CSV table of C-alpha atoms in Angstrom, one decimal:
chain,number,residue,atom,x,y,z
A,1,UNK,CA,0.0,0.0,0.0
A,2,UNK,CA,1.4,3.5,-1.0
A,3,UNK,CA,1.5,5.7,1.3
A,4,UNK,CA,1.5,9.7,0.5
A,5,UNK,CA,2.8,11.8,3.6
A,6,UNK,CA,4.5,15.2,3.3
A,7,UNK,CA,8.4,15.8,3.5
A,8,UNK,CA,9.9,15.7,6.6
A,9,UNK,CA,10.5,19.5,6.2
A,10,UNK,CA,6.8,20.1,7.3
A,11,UNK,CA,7.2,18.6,10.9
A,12,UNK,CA,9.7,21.9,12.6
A,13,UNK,CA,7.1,24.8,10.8
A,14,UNK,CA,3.9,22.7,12.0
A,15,UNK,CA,5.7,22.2,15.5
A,16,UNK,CA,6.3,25.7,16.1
A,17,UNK,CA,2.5,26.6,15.4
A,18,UNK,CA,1.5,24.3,17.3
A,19,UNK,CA,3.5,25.9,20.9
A,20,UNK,CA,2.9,29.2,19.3
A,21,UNK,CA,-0.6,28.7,19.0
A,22,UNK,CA,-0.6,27.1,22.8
A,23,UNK,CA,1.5,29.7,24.3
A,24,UNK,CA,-1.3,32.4,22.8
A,25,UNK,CA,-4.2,30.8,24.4
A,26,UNK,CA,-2.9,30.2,27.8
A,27,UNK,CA,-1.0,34.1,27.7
A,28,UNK,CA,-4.6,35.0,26.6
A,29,UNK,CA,-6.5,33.5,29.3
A,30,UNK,CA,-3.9,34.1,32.1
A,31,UNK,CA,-4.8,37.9,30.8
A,32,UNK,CA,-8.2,37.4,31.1
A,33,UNK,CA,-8.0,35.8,34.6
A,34,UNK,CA,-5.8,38.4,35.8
A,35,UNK,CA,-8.7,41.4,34.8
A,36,UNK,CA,-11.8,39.6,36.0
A,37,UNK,CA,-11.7,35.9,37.4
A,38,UNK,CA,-15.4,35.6,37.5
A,39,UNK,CA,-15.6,36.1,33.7
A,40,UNK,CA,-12.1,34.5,32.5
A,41,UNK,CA,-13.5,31.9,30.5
A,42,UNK,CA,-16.8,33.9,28.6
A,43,UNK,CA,-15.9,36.3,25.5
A,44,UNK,CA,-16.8,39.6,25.7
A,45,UNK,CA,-19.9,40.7,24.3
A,46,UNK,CA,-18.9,43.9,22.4
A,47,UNK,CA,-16.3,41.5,20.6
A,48,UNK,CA,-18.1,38.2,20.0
A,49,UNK,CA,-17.1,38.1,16.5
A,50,UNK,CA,-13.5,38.7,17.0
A,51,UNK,CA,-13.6,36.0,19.6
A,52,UNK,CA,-14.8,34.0,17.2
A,53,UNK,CA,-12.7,34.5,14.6
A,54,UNK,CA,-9.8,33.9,17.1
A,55,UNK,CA,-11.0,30.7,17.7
A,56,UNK,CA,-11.6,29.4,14.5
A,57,UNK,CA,-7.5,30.8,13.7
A,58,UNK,CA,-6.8,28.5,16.7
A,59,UNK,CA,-8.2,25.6,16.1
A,60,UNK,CA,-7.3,25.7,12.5
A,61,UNK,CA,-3.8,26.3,14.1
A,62,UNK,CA,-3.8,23.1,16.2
A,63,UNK,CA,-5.2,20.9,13.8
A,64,UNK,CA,-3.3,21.9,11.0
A,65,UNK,CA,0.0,21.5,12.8
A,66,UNK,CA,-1.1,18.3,14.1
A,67,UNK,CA,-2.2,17.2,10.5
A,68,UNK,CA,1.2,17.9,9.2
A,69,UNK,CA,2.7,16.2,12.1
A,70,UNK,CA,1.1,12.9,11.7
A,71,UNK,CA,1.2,12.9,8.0
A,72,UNK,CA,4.9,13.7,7.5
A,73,UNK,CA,7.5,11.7,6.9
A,74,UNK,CA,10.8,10.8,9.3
A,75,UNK,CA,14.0,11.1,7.9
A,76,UNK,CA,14.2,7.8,7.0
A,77,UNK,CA,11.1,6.3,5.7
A,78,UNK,CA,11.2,2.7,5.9
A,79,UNK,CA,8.7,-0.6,5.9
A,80,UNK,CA,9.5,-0.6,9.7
A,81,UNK,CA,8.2,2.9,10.3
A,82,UNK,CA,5.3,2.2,7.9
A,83,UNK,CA,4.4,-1.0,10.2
A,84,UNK,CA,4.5,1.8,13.4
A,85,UNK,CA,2.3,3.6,12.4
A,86,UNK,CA,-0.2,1.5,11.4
A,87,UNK,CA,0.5,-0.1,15.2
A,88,UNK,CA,0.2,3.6,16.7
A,89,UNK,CA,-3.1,4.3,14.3
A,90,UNK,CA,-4.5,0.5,16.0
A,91,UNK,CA,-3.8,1.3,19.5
A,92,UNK,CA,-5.2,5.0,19.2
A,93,UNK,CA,-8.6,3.8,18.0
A,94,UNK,CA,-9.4,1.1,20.2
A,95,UNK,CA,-8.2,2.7,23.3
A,96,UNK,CA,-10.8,6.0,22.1
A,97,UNK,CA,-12.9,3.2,21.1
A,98,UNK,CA,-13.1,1.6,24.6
A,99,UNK,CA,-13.3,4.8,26.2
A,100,UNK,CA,-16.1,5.8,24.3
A,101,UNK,CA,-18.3,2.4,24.6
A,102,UNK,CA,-17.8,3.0,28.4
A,103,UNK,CA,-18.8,6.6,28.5
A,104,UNK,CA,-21.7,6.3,26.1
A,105,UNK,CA,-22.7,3.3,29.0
A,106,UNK,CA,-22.3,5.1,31.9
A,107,UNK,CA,-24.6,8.0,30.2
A,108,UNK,CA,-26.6,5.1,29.2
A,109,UNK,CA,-27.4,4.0,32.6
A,110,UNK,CA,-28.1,7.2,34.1
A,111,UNK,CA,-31.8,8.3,34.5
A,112,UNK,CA,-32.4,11.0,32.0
A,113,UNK,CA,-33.7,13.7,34.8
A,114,UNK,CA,-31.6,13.7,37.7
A,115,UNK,CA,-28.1,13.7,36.6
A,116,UNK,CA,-28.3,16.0,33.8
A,117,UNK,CA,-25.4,17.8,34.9
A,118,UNK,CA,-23.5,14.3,35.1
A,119,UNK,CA,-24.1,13.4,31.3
A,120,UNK,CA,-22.7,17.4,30.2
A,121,UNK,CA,-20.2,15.6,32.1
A,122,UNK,CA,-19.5,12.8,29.8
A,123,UNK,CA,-20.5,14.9,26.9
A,124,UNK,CA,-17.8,17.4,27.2
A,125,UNK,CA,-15.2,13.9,28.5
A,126,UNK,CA,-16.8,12.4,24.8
A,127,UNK,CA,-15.5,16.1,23.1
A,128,UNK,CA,-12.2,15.8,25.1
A,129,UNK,CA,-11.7,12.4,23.3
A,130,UNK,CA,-11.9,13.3,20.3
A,131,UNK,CA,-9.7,16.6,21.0
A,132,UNK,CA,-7.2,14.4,22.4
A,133,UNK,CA,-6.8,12.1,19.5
A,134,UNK,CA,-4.4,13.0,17.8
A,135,UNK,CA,-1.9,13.8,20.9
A,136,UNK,CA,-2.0,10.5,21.8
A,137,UNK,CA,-1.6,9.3,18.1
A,138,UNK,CA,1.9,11.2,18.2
A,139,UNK,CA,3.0,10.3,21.2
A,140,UNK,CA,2.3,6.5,20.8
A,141,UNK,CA,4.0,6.8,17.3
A,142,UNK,CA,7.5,8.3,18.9
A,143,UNK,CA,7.3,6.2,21.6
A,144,UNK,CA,7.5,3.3,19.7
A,145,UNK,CA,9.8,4.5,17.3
A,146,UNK,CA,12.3,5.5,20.1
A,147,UNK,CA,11.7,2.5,22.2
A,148,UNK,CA,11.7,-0.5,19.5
A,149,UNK,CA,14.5,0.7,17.3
């Protein structure tokens, strides 16, 4: 199977957007915490539309360094790195996909009018998931490669 992943030249750039992106947010909400704790974490109303543009530029930010990330190659691209990531790609998905069964059963099992709070619990856990997915995709991938060289 042929595999098309960009040049290893795309990994530093994508990197650095990544913690520059990350370094942005938290500078911006330790700014925001700083002015007025009680509202730190709700955009202000005469800017709504700047907040979300700013949050559509980071998420584009962070997914599109972590796209370039996963998908480009090491600096030597072999059959062995090939087999990694297909390992890495297994273990993500059935880890998210065990953690999802159980979360969707827990919310499941829960009466629908007394723990309402509970299942925006799990809802926002379920989001998290899916947030943290590709984190975990890189850092199984380089842990294997480092450790079973």
């Amino acid at each position: 199977m042929k595999m098309h992943l960009f040049s290893h030249k795309f990994q530093k750039p994508a990197i650095l957007t990544f913690i520059i992106s990350q370094v942005l947010v938290f500078i911006y909400f330790f700014i925001r915490v700083l002015h007025d704790p009680q509202t730190a974490f709700i955009p202000f109303a005469d800017h709504i539309v700047i907040f979300r543009i700013a949050l559509f530029l980071y998420v584009l930010a962070v997914y599109g360094s972590l796209f370039f990330i996963i998908f480009s190659k090491e600096k030597v691209e072999d059959e062995y790195i090939s087999k990694i990531r297909l390992e890495s790609v297994a273990i993500v998905a059935a880890f998210f996909i065990c953690i999802s069964f159980v979360l969707l059963l827990i919310q499941c099992v829960q009466p629908l009018d007394i723990y309402r709070e509970f299942r925006q619990m799990f809802r926002d856990l379920f989001a998290g998931l899916i947030y943290w997915a590709p984190f975990v995709y890189i850092c199984v991938f380089k842990y294997k490669l480092r450790h079973q060289a």
